[in-house]
Coordinates of C-alpha atoms in Angstrom, one line a residue:
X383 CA -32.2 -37.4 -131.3
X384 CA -33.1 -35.0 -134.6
X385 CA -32.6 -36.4 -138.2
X386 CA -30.3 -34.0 -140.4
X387 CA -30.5 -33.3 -144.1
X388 CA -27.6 -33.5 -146.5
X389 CA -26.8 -30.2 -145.9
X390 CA -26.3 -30.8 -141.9
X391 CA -29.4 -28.5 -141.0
X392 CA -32.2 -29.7 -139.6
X393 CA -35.7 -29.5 -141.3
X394 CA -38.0 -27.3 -140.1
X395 CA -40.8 -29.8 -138.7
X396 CA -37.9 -31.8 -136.8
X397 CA -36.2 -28.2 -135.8
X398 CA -39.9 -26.8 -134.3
X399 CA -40.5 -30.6 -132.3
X400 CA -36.8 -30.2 -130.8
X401 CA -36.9 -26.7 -129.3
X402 CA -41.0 -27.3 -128.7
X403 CA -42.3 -24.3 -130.5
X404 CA -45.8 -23.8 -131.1
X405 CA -46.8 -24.2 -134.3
X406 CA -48.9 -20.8 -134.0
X407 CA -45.2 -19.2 -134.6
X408 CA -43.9 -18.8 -137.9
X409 CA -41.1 -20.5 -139.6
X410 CA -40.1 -18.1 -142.1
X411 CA -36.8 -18.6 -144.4
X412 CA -37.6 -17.2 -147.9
X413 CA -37.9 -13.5 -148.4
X414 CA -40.8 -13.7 -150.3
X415 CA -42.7 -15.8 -147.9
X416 CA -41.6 -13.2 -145.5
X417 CA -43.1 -10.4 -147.7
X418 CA -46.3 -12.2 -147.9
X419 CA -46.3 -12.6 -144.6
X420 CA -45.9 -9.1 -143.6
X421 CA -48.5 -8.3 -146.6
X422 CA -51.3 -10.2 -144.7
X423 CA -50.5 -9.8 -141.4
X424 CA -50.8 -6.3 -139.4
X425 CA -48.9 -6.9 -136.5
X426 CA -46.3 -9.5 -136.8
X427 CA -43.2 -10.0 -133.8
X428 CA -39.9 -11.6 -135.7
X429 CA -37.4 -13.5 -133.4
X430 CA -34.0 -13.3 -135.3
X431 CA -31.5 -15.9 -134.3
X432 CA -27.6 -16.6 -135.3
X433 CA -28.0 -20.2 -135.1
X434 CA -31.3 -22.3 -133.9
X435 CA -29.9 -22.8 -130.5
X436 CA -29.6 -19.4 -130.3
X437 CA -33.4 -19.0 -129.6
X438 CA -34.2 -21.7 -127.5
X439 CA -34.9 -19.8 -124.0
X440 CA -37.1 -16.7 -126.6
X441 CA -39.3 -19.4 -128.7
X442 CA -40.6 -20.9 -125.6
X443 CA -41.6 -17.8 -124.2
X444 CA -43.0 -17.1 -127.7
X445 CA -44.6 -20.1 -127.9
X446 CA -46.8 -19.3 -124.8
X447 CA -47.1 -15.4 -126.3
X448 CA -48.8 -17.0 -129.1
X449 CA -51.1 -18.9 -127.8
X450 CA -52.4 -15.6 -125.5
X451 CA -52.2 -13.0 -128.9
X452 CA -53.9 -15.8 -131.3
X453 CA -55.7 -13.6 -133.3
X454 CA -54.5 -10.2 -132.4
X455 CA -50.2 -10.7 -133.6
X456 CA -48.4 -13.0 -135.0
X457 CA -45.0 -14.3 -134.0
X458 CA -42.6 -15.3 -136.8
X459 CA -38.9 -16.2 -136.6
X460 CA -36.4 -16.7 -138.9
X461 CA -32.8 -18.6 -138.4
X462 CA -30.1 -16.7 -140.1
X463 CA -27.6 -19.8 -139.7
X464 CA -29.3 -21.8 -142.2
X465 CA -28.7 -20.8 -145.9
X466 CA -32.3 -19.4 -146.9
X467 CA -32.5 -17.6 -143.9
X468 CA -29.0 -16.3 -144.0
X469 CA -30.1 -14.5 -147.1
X470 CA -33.4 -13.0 -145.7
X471 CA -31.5 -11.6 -143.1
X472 CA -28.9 -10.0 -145.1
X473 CA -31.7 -8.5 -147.5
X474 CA -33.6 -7.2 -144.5
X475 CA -29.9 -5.9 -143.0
X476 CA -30.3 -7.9 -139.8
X477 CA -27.4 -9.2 -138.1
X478 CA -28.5 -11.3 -134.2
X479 CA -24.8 -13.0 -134.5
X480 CA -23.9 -8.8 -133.2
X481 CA -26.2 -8.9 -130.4
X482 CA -25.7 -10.7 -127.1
X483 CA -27.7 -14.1 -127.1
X484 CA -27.2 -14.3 -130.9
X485 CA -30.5 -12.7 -130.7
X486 CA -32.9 -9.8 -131.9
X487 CA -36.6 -9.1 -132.3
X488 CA -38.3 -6.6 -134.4
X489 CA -41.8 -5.7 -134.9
X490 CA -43.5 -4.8 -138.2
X491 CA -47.2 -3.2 -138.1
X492 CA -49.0 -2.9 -141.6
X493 CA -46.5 -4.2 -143.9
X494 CA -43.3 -2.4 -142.8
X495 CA -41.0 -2.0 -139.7
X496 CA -41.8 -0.4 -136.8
X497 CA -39.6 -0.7 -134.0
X498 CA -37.3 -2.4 -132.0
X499 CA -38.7 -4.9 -129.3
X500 CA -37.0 -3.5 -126.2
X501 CA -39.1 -4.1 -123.6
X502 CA -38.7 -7.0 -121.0
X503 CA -38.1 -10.1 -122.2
X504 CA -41.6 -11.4 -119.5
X505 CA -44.7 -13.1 -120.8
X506 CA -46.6 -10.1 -119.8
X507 CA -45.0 -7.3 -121.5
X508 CA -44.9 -9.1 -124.4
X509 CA -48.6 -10.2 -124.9
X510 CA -49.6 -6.1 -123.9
X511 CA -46.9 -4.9 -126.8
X512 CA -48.5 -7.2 -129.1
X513 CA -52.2 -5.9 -128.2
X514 CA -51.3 -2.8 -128.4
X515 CA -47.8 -2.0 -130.4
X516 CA -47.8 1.9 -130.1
X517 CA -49.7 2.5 -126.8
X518 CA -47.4 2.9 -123.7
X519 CA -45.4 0.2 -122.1
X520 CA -46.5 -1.2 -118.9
X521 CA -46.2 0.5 -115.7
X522 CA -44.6 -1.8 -113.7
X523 CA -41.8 -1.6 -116.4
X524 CA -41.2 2.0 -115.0
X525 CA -37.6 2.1 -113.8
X526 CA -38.9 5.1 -111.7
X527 CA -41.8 3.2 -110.5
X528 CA -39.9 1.0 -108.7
X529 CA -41.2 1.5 -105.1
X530 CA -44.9 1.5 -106.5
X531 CA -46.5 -2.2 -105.7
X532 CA -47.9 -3.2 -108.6
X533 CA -50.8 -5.6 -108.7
X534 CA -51.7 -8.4 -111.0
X535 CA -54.5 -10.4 -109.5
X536 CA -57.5 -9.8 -106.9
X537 CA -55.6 -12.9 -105.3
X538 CA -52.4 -10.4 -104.4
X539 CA -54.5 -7.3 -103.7
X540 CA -56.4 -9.3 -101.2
X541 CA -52.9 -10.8 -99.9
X542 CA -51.5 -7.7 -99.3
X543 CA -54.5 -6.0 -97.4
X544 CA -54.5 -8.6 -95.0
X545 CA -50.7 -8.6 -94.8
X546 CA -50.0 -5.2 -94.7
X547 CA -50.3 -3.3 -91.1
X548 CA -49.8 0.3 -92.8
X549 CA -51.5 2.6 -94.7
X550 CA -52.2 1.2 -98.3
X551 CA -53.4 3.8 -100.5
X552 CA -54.5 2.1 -103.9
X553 CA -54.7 3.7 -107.8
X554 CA -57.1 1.5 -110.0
X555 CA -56.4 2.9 -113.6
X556 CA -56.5 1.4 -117.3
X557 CA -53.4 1.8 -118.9
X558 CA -55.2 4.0 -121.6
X559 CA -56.6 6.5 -119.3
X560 CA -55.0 9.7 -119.8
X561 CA -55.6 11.1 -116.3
X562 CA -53.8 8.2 -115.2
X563 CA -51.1 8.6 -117.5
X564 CA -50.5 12.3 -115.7
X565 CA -51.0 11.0 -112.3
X566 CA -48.1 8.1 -112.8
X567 CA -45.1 10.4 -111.9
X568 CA -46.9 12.0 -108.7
X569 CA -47.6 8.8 -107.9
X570 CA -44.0 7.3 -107.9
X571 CA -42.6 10.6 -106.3
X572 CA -44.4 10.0 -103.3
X573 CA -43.8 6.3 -103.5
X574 CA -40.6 6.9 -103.4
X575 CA -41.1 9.6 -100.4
X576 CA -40.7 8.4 -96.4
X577 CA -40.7 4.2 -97.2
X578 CA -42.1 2.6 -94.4
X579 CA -44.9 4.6 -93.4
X580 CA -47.5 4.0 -96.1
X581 CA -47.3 1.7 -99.1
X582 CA -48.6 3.0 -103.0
X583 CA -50.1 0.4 -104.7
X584 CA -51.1 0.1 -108.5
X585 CA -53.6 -2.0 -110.1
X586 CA -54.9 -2.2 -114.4
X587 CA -58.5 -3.3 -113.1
X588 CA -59.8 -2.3 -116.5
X589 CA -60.0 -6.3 -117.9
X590 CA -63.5 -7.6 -117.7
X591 CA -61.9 -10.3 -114.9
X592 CA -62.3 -7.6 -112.2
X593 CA -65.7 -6.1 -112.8
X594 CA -66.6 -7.8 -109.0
X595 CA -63.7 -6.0 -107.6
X596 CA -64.9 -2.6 -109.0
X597 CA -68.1 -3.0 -108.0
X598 CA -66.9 -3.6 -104.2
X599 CA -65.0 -0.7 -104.4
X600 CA -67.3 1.9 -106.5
X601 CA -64.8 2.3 -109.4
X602 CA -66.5 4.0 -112.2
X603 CA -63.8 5.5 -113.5
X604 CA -60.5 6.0 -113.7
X605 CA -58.2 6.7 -111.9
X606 CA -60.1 6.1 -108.5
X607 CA -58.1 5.9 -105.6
X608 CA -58.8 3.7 -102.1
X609 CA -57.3 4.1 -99.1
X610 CA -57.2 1.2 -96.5
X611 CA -55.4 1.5 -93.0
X612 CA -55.3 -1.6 -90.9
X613 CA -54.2 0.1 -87.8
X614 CA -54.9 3.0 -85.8
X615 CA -52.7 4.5 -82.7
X616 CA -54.9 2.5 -80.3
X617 CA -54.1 -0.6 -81.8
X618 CA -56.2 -3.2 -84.9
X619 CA -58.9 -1.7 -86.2
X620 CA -62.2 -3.8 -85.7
X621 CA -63.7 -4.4 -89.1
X622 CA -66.6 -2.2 -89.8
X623 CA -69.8 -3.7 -90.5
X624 CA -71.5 -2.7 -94.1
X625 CA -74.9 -0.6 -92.8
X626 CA -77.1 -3.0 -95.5
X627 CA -79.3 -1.6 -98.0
X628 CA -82.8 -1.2 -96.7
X629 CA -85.5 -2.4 -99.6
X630 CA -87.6 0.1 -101.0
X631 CA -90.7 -1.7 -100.2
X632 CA -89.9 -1.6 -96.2
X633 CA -89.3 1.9 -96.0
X634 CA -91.7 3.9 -94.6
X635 CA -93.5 5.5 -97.7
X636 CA -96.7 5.8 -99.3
X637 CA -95.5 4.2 -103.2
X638 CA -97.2 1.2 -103.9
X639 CA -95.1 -1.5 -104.8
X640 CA -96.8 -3.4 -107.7
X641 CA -96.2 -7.3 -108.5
X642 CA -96.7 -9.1 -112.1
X643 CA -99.5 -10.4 -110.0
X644 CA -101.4 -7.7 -108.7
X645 CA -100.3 -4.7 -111.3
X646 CA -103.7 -5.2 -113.7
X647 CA -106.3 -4.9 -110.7
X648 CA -104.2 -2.2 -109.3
X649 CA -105.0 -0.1 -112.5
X650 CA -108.3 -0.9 -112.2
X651 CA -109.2 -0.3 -109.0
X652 CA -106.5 3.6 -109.2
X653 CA -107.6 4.9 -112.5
X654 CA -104.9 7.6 -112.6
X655 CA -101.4 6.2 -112.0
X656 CA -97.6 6.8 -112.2
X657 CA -95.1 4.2 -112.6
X658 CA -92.0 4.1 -112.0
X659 CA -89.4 0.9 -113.3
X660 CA -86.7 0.7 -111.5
X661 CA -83.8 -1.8 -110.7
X662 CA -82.4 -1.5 -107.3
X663 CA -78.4 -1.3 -108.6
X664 CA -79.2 1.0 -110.7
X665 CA -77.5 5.1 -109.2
X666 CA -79.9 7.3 -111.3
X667 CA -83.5 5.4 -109.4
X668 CA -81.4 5.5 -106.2
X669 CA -81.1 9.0 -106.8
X670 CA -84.8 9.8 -107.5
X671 CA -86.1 7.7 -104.7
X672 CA -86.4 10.3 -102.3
X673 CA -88.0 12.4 -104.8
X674 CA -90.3 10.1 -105.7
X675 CA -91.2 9.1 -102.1
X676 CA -92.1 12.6 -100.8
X677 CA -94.2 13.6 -104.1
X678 CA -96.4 10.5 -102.7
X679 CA -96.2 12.1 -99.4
X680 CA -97.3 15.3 -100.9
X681 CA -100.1 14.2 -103.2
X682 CA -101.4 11.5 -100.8
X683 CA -103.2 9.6 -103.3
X684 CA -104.9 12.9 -104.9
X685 CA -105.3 13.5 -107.7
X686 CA -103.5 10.2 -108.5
X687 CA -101.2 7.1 -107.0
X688 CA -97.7 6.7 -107.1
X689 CA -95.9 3.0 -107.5
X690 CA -93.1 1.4 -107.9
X691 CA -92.0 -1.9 -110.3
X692 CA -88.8 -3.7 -109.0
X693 CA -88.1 -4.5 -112.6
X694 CA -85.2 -7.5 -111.7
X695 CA -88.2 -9.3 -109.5
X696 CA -91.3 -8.4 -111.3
X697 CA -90.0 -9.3 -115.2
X698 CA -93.1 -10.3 -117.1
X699 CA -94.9 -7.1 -116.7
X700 CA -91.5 -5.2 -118.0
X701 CA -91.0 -7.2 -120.5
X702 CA -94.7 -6.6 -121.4
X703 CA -94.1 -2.6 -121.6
X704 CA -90.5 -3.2 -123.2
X705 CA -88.7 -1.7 -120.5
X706 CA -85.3 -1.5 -121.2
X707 CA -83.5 0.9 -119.1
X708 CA -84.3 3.1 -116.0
X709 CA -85.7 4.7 -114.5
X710 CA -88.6 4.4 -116.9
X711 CA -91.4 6.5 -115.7
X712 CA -94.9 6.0 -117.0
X713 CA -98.4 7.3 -116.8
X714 CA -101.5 5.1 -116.9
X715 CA -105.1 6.4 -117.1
X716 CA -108.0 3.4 -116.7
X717 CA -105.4 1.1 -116.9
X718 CA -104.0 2.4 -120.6
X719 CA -100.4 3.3 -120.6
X720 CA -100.5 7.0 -121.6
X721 CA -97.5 8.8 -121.0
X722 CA -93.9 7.8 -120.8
X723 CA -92.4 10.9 -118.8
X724 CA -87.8 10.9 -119.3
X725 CA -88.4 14.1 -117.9
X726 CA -89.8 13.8 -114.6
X727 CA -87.2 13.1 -111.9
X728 CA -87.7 15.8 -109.1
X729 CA -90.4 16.0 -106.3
X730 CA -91.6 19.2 -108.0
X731 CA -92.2 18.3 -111.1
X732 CA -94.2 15.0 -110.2
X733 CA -96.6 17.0 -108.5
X734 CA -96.9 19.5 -111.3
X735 CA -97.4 16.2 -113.7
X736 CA -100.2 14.7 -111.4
X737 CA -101.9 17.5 -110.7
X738 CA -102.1 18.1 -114.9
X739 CA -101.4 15.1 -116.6
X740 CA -100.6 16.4 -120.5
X741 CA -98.7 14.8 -123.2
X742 CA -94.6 15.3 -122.2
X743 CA -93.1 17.6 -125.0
X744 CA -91.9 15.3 -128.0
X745 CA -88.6 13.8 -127.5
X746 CA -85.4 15.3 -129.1
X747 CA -84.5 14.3 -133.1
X748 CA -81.9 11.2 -132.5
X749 CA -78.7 11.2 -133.5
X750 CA -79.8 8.2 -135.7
X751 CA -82.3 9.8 -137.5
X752 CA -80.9 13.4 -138.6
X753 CA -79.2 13.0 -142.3
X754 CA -75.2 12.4 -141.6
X755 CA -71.9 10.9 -143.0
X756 CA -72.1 9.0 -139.6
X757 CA -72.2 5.1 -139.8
X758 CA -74.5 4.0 -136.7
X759 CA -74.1 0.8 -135.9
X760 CA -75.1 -2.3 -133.3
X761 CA -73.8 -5.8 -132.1
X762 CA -75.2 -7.6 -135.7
X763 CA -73.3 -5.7 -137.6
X764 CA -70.5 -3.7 -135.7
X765 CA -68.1 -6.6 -136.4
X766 CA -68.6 -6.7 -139.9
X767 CA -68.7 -3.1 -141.2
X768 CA -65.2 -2.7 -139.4
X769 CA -63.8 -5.1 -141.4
X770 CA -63.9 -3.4 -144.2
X771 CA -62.5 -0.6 -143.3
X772 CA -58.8 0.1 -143.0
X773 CA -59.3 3.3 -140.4
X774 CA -62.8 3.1 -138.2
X775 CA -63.0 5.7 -135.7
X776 CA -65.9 4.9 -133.5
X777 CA -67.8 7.3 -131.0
X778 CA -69.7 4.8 -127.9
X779 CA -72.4 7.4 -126.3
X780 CA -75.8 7.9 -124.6
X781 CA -78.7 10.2 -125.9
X782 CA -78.7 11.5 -122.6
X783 CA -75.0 12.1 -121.9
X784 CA -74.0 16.5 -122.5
X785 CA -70.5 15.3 -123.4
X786 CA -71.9 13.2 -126.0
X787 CA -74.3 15.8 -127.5
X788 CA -71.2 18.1 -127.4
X789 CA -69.2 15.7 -129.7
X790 CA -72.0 15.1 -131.8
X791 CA -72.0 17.7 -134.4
X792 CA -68.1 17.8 -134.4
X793 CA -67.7 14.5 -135.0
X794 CA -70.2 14.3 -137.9
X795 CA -68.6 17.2 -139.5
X796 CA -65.5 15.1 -139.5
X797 CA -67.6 12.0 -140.9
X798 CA -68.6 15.0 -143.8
X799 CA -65.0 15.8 -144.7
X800 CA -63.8 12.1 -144.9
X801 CA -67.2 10.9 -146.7
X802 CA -65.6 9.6 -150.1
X803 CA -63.2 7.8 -148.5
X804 CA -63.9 4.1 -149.0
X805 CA -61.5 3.1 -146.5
X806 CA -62.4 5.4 -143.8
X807 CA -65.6 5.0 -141.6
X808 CA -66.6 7.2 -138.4
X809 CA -68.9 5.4 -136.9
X810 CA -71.4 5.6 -133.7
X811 CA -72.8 3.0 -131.4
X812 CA -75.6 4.1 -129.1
X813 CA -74.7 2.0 -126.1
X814 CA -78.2 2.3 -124.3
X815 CA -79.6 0.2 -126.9
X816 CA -80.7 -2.9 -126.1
X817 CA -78.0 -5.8 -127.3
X818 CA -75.3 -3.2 -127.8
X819 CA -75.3 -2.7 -123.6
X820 CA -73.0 -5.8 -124.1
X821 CA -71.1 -4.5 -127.3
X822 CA -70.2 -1.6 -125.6
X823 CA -68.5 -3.6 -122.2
X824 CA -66.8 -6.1 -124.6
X825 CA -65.0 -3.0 -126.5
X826 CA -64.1 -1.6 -122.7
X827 CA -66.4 1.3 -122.2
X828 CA -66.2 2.6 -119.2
X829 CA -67.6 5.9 -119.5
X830 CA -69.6 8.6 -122.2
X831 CA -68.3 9.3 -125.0
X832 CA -65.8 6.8 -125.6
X833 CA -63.9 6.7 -128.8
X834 CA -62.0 3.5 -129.9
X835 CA -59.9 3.5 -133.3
X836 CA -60.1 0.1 -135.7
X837 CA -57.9 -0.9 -138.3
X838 CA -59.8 -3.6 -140.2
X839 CA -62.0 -4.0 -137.3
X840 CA -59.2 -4.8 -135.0
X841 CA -59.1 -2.5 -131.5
X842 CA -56.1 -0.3 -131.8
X843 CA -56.0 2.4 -129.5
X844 CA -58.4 4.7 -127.5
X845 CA -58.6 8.4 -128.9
X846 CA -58.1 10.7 -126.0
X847 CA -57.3 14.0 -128.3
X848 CA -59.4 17.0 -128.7
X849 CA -63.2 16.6 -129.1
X850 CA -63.8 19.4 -131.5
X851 CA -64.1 18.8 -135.5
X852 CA -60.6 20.0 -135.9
X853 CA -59.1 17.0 -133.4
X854 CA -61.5 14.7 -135.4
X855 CA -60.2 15.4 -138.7
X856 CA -56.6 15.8 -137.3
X857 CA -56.2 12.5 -136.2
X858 CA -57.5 10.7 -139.7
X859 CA -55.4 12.8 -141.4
X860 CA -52.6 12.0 -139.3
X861 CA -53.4 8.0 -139.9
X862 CA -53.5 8.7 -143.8
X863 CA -50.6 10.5 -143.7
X864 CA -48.6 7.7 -141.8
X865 CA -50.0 5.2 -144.7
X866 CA -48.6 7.0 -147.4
X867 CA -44.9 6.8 -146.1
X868 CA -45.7 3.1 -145.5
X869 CA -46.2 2.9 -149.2
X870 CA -43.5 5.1 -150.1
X871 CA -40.8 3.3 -147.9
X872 CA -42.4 0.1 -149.1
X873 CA -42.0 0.5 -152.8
X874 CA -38.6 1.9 -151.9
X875 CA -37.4 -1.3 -150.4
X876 CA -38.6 -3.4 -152.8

């Protein structure tokens, strides 16, 4: 039983315990409280309602939409049947007494309206409009992908490739991806092609929860496509057994395999050396294995030895040379580490090196260190230096990656042009470094160059346009543009 005021409304404490709202939603009645609100909030979600009834069945999906955008959106609602809120909605020309449910919901994003929420009413679509407001709606929500099966969880993908006696061919894609964006429609055509022979199956394994289920199936980018078939004419296929990974110690080669134990006295005893680090998951040493293994073949111990350093076994003597990413190749004469060689990956040029050991050619300039508009930055202060900024647009690379190097001078030309603009930063994170391996996987990098855009250090979209300075400068100016409406229309209304 609620308590009522002398006016016959309910307050709003007793009005938020009866319908069970979370108090992360909220209450909004006065229109300056809601002008405040949309002042300090970015993205903000407002349930309308004719009476407070009315919105039973959308605040407790809200409620749990809350919880799961906490820190990202904000929900707000505001009852037009009681008296305050009758006249906010009338000054913000709202009327959910028109709409079926006596209901509405509209989305503001920096300060002014954006759109209409018409999506489905699901705690799903919800929480992916709220993280991301202008990006595409989910795929699922596709009228014309109705015959695709889309999957949520590694629980139902494994479900239905156990279940499933046809032909399953699978698209793991991020809902950013632009290539998977293009390949939707061709996708749902041939879903929707001869059913019953084959089933098309999509899955958004881009979320941090499936980074086992990529692994199994090699996904290192998007969109990759598996194809599994249960059956064959003759009848159930027998599973085929994985042909294991044999350790590069037991194959038959003449590397020496060095411990943390043994790696001092085997410089002494081999007083010219190469060394290579290496971690066994890691596709570039896989690569250079056999190179590696038939230069030893090759040389045969003269003029020098070749070995090897698991570096996820044998830690304390790669921690000791500050190893930190691979392969790391390094030459050591009388047991003094000489020479690191980036450079030397092929059976060829190993040979050449060993047979005349000189200093490799000095390393490129990095990107860090030429003079540039350019704000580089790393996991200690990434957060922080986005904060400030209203419009960050930030490039993730590798010095080694051509794409990146590419970019590179476009992008600081861009930097250049936007330089005395104290709300704009383009910035650069070098995601081989150290610490910022782990920066770069929380802000979804998947792949070289990456570029994320940030309003006040918040994640809102992935740029996919063109990588030259005039794309660059396009898109900023296209941001700045879209503010100074906002502050037109806002002055306007006001």
């Amino acid at each position: 039983v609620a308590e009522w005021n002398t006016s016959g409304y309910m307050t709003a404490g007793l009005l938020l315990e009866a319908v069970k709202v979370s108090p992360l939603i909220e209450k909004v009645s006065d229109h300056k409280d809601f002008k405040k609100l949309l002042r300090t909030r970015t993205n903000v979600l407002v349930l309308y309602t004719n009476t407070a009834s009315s919105g039973d069945s959308h605040l407790k999906l809200l409620s749990d939409v809350a919880q799961a955008v906490k820190g990202q959106g904000t929900i707000a609602w505001v009852n037009c049947g009681d008296p305050e809120g009758r006249k906010l909605c009338k000054k913000v020309k709202v009327d959910p007494g028109s709409r079926r449910g006596g209901a509405e919901l509209l989305h503001y994003k920096d300060g002014t309206f954006h759109t209409e929420y018409n999506r489905p009413a699901t705690f799903k679509s919800m929480v992916a409009f709220l993280k991301d407001p202008s990006g595409p709606s989910l795929w699922e929500e596709n009228p014309e992908a109705k015959d695709v099966v889309h999957i949520e969880t590694e629980k139902d993908f494994r479900k239905l490739l156990k279940r499933e006696e046809r032909p399953v061919l699978l698209m793991f894609y991020a809902p950013w991806c632009g290539v998977c964006k293009r390949m939707q429609p061709i996708f749902q055509q041939a879903a929707t092609g001869p059913r019953g022979k084959y089933v098309l199956a999509g899955m958004n394994v881009h979320p941090a929860e499936f980074d086992g289920l990529k692994q199994e199936f090699n996904v290192k980018g998007y969109p990759t496509f598996c194809l599994s078939s249960q059956t064959t004419p003759e009848g159930p296929r027998p599973p085929q057994p994985k042909t294991p990974e044999v350790p590069w110690p037991e194959t038959d080669s003449q590397v020496f395999h060095l411990t943390d134990e043994g790696f001092d006295s085997f410089l002494e005893e081999h007083p010219a050396a190469l060394v290579m680090f290496y971690a066994p998951w890691c596709g570039h040493c896989k690569k250079m294995k056999p190179e590696y293994d038939e230069a030893a073949r090759v040389l045969n111990r003269s003029p020098g030895v070749v070995a090897a350093v698991d570096s996820t076994l044998q830690k304390a003597v790669s921690e000791r040379f500050k190893i930190s990413g691979f392969p790391t190749v390094k030459y050591f004469e009388r047991g003094e580490d000489k020479y690191t060689l980036p450079h030397l990956r092929s059976k060829d040029k190993i040979i050449e090196f060993m047979h005349n050991p000189e200093a490799p050619p000095p390393p490129e300039r990095s990107w860090e260190d030429q003079p540039s508009s350019v704000s580089h930055l790393g996991l200690e202060d990434f957060r922080e230096a986005l904060k400030k900024k209203k419009h960050a647009l930030v490039m993730f690379y590798a010095p080694w990656c051509p794409h990146c190097k590419n970019a590179v001078p476009h992008f600081s030309t861009a930097a250049e042009v936007f330089r005395d603009d104290r709300k704009i930063v383009y910035a650069a994170v070098d995601c081989t470094r150290g610490q910022n391996q782990e920066l770069c996987k929380q802000e979804g990098v998947e792949g070289y160059p990456t570029f994320n855009h940030y309003n006040y250090g918040k994640f809102v979209e992935k740029y996919n346009g063109d990588r030259g300075e005039t794309g660059f400068i396009g898109f900023m100016r296209s941001l700045r543009g879209r503010d100074q409406e906002k502050v037109v229309k806002r002055k306007e209304e006001l």
